Amino acid sequence: MAGSPALSPSTGLRAWLLSPEPTSRWQARLGRFYLGWRSFARNPLAVLGLCIVVLLIAVALLADVIAPYSPIVGGDLRTQRLLPPSETFWLGTDDQARDILSRIIYGSRITLFVVVLVSIIATPIGLLVGTMSGYLGGWIDTVLMRITDIFLAFPRLVLALAFVAALGPGIENAVIAIAITSWPPYARIARAETLMIRNSDFIAAVKLQGASTPRIILGHVVPLCISSLVVRVTLDMAGIILTAAGLGFLGLGAQPPMPEWGAMVATGRNYLIDQWWVAAMPGLAIFVVSLGFNLLGDGLRDVLDPKAAK
């Protein structure tokens, strides 16, 4: 019509996403995602955490491009050893005349590798144990939860140290040890969620249709537990990073000359008084990345679990 205001593409897309009567599942899912993003974006600290995590991923992927020097091969030990931050070496050099900035950049790959792999291993284990325990109940619930209690009785770092000592030092064994110690909280959360929904009307309807127990657990119970687990896993990523750094600090994680942040801090403690940057810079990287995951996890909790929002 003449004289009517024209709708911009963004306005039309927003109206489509916020339609009260979506015409397809994809439209409904995209609409929920858009509403969740708007809620997430209203939290500036959560957005800051997301930016830190995205920056970590970008640095890890582009390490070969943005790192100015080799993380393994050092310079001249007579003239470039333990140099303070300067225009040539932005974060200084270590005791082997290696550029600390380049080692931190490449170390982000190890950190991201540990976080992703531990999450991939531990989350399905905790989810499966928790949903089986909560849905089946009886002696299966008792046995699985007592095993979970045994793992929860030990501090994560102490238990990880025991497993790494048994398996041997190395980044792969450190990942396995951290994953073994990370699944019990996920199992507890999944069990609590399952206990809330196992007697629901829709579960009873699925039973009446003849669905088997594995199909009910995997097809109906597990999807309802995922949102809570996503929040917990995101919050736990900071703990995973700290545990990996602790193992590296004790010499049980990534082995030299790999640029692992915890091992870099362990090397720098010998020069903490006069050459503080050797330990402070990788320690700062651990702090910033851990903070980013915590902020992101808080934001996701407010979006995915509004009841837990402050």
Coordinates of N, CA, C and O in Angstrom, one line a residue, residues 71-72 94-96 98 100 103-104 106-108 110-111 114 157 169-171 174 240-272 276-286:
P71 N 57.8 -22.1 19.1 CA 57.6 -22.4 20.5 C 58.6 -23.4 21.1 O 58.7 -23.5 22.3
I72 N 59.3 -24.1 20.3 CA 60.2 -25.1 20.7 C 61.7 -24.7 20.6 O 62.5 -24.9 21.6
D94 N 62.2 -17.1 28.0 CA 62.4 -18.0 29.2 C 63.8 -18.4 29.3 O 64.7 -17.8 28.6
D95 N 64.1 -19.4 30.1 CA 65.5 -19.8 30.4 C 66.2 -20.5 29.2 O 67.4 -20.7 29.2
Q96 N 65.4 -20.9 28.2 CA 65.9 -21.5 27.0 C 65.9 -20.5 25.8 O 66.0 -20.9 24.6
R98 N 63.4 -18.9 24.6 CA 62.3 -19.1 23.7 C 61.3 -18.0 24.0 O 61.1 -17.5 25.2
I100 N 58.1 -16.3 25.0 CA 57.0 -16.7 25.8 C 55.7 -16.5 25.1 O 54.8 -17.3 25.3
R103 N 55.0 -19.4 22.9 CA 54.7 -20.6 23.6 C 53.3 -20.5 24.2 O 52.6 -21.6 24.3
I104 N 52.9 -19.4 24.6 CA 51.5 -19.2 25.1 C 50.5 -19.4 24.0 O 49.4 -20.1 24.2
Y106 N 50.9 -21.2 21.2 CA 50.8 -22.6 20.9 C 50.2 -23.5 22.0 O 49.6 -24.5 21.8
G107 N 50.5 -23.0 23.3 CA 49.9 -23.7 24.4 C 48.4 -23.7 24.5 O 47.8 -24.5 25.1
S108 N 47.8 -22.7 23.8 CA 46.3 -22.6 23.7 C 45.8 -23.8 23.0 O 44.6 -24.3 23.3
I110 N 47.0 -26.9 23.3 CA 47.0 -28.0 24.2 C 45.8 -27.8 25.2 O 45.1 -28.8 25.6
T111 N 45.6 -26.6 25.7 CA 44.5 -26.3 26.6 C 43.2 -26.6 25.9 O 42.3 -27.3 26.6
V114 N 42.7 -30.4 25.6 CA 42.4 -31.1 26.9 C 40.9 -30.8 27.2 O 40.2 -31.7 27.6
L157 N 42.0 -33.2 41.9 CA 43.4 -33.1 41.5 C 44.1 -34.3 42.1 O 45.0 -34.9 41.5
P169 N 53.3 -40.3 33.0 CA 53.1 -38.9 32.6 C 52.9 -38.8 31.1 O 53.3 -39.6 30.3
G170 N 52.2 -37.7 30.7 CA 52.0 -37.5 29.3 C 50.6 -36.8 29.1 O 49.7 -37.0 30.0
I171 N 50.4 -36.0 28.1 CA 49.2 -35.3 27.9 C 48.0 -36.2 27.6 O 46.9 -36.0 28.1
A174 N 47.0 -37.7 30.9 CA 46.4 -36.6 31.7 C 45.0 -36.4 31.3 O 44.1 -36.2 32.2
I240 N 38.7 -28.0 34.7 CA 39.5 -28.9 33.8 C 40.9 -28.2 33.5 O 41.9 -28.8 33.5
I241 N 40.8 -26.9 33.1 CA 42.0 -26.2 32.8 C 43.0 -26.1 33.9 O 44.2 -26.4 33.8
L242 N 42.4 -25.8 35.1 CA 43.3 -25.7 36.3 C 43.9 -27.1 36.7 O 45.0 -27.2 37.1
T243 N 43.1 -28.2 36.5 CA 43.6 -29.5 36.8 C 44.7 -29.9 35.9 O 45.8 -30.4 36.3
A244 N 44.5 -29.6 34.6 CA 45.5 -29.9 33.6 C 46.8 -29.1 33.9 O 47.9 -29.6 33.8
A245 N 46.6 -27.8 34.3 CA 47.8 -27.0 34.6 C 48.5 -27.5 35.8 O 49.7 -27.4 35.9
G246 N 47.7 -28.0 36.8 CA 48.3 -28.5 38.0 C 49.1 -29.8 37.7 O 50.2 -29.9 38.2
L247 N 48.6 -30.6 36.8 CA 49.4 -31.8 36.4 C 50.6 -31.4 35.7 O 51.7 -32.0 35.9
G248 N 50.5 -30.4 34.8 CA 51.7 -29.9 34.1 C 52.7 -29.3 35.0 O 53.9 -29.5 34.9
F249 N 52.2 -28.6 36.0 CA 53.1 -27.9 37.0 C 53.9 -29.0 37.8 O 55.1 -28.8 38.1
L250 N 53.3 -30.1 38.0 CA 53.9 -31.2 38.8 C 54.7 -32.1 37.9 O 55.3 -33.1 38.4
G251 N 54.8 -31.9 36.6 CA 55.5 -32.7 35.7 C 54.9 -33.9 35.2 O 55.5 -34.8 34.6
L252 N 53.5 -34.1 35.4 CA 52.8 -35.3 35.1 C 51.9 -35.1 33.8 O 51.3 -36.0 33.4
G253 N 51.8 -33.8 33.3 CA 51.0 -33.6 32.1 C 51.9 -33.6 30.9 O 52.6 -34.5 30.7
A254 N 51.7 -32.6 30.1 CA 52.5 -32.5 28.8 C 54.0 -32.4 29.2 O 54.4 -31.6 30.1
Q255 N 54.8 -33.1 28.5 CA 56.2 -33.2 28.8 C 57.0 -32.2 27.9 O 56.6 -31.8 26.8
P256 N 58.1 -31.7 28.5 CA 59.0 -30.8 27.7 C 59.4 -31.4 26.4 O 59.6 -32.6 26.3
P257 N 59.6 -30.6 25.4 CA 59.5 -29.1 25.3 C 58.1 -28.6 24.9 O 58.0 -27.5 24.4
M258 N 57.0 -29.4 25.1 CA 55.7 -28.9 24.7 C 55.3 -27.7 25.5 O 55.5 -27.6 26.7
P259 N 54.7 -26.7 24.9 CA 54.4 -25.4 25.5 C 53.1 -25.4 26.3 O 52.1 -24.8 26.0
E260 N 53.1 -26.2 27.4 CA 51.9 -26.3 28.2 C 52.0 -25.3 29.3 O 53.0 -25.1 29.9
W261 N 50.9 -24.6 29.6 CA 50.9 -23.4 30.4 C 51.3 -23.8 31.9 O 52.1 -23.1 32.5
G262 N 50.8 -24.9 32.4 CA 51.2 -25.3 33.8 C 52.7 -25.6 33.9 O 53.3 -25.2 34.8
A263 N 53.2 -26.3 32.9 CA 54.6 -26.6 32.9 C 55.5 -25.3 32.7 O 56.6 -25.2 33.3
M264 N 55.0 -24.3 32.0 CA 55.7 -23.1 31.9 C 55.7 -22.3 33.2 O 56.7 -21.7 33.5
V265 N 54.6 -22.4 34.0 CA 54.6 -21.8 35.3 C 55.6 -22.5 36.2 O 56.3 -21.9 37.0
A266 N 55.7 -23.8 36.1 CA 56.6 -24.6 36.9 C 58.1 -24.2 36.6 O 58.9 -24.1 37.5
T267 N 58.4 -24.0 35.3 CA 59.7 -23.6 34.9 C 60.0 -22.2 35.5 O 61.1 -21.9 35.9
G268 N 59.0 -21.3 35.4 CA 59.2 -19.9 35.8 C 59.3 -19.7 37.3 O 59.8 -18.6 37.7
R269 N 58.9 -20.7 38.1 CA 59.0 -20.5 39.6 C 60.5 -20.4 40.0 O 60.7 -19.8 41.1
N270 N 61.4 -20.9 39.2 CA 62.8 -20.8 39.6 C 63.4 -19.4 39.4 O 64.4 -19.1 39.9
Y271 N 62.6 -18.6 38.7 CA 63.1 -17.2 38.4 C 62.0 -16.2 38.8 O 62.0 -15.1 38.3
L272 N 61.2 -16.5 39.8 CA 60.1 -15.7 40.2 C 60.5 -14.3 40.7 O 59.7 -13.4 40.6
W276 N 60.2 -12.3 36.8 CA 58.8 -12.6 37.1 C 58.0 -13.0 35.9 O 57.0 -13.8 36.1
W277 N 58.3 -12.5 34.8 CA 57.4 -12.6 33.6 C 57.4 -14.1 33.1 O 56.5 -14.5 32.4
V278 N 58.4 -14.9 33.4 CA 58.5 -16.2 32.9 C 57.4 -17.1 33.5 O 56.8 -17.9 32.8
A279 N 57.0 -16.8 34.7 CA 55.9 -17.6 35.4 C 54.6 -16.8 35.3 O 53.5 -17.3 35.2
A280 N 54.7 -15.4 35.3 CA 53.5 -14.6 35.4 C 52.6 -14.6 34.1 O 51.4 -14.7 34.2
M281 N 53.3 -14.7 33.0 CA 52.6 -14.6 31.7 C 51.7 -15.8 31.4 O 50.5 -15.7 31.1
P282 N 52.3 -17.0 31.6 CA 51.4 -18.2 31.4 C 50.4 -18.3 32.5 O 49.2 -18.8 32.3
G283 N 50.7 -17.9 33.7 CA 49.7 -17.8 34.8 C 48.6 -16.9 34.5 O 47.4 -17.2 34.8
L284 N 48.9 -15.8 33.9 CA 47.8 -14.8 33.5 C 46.9 -15.5 32.4 O 45.7 -15.3 32.4
A285 N 47.5 -16.2 31.5 CA 46.8 -16.9 30.4 C 45.8 -17.9 31.0 O 44.6 -18.0 30.6
I286 N 46.2 -18.6 32.0 CA 45.4 -19.6 32.7 C 44.2 -18.9 33.4 O 43.1 -19.3 33.3

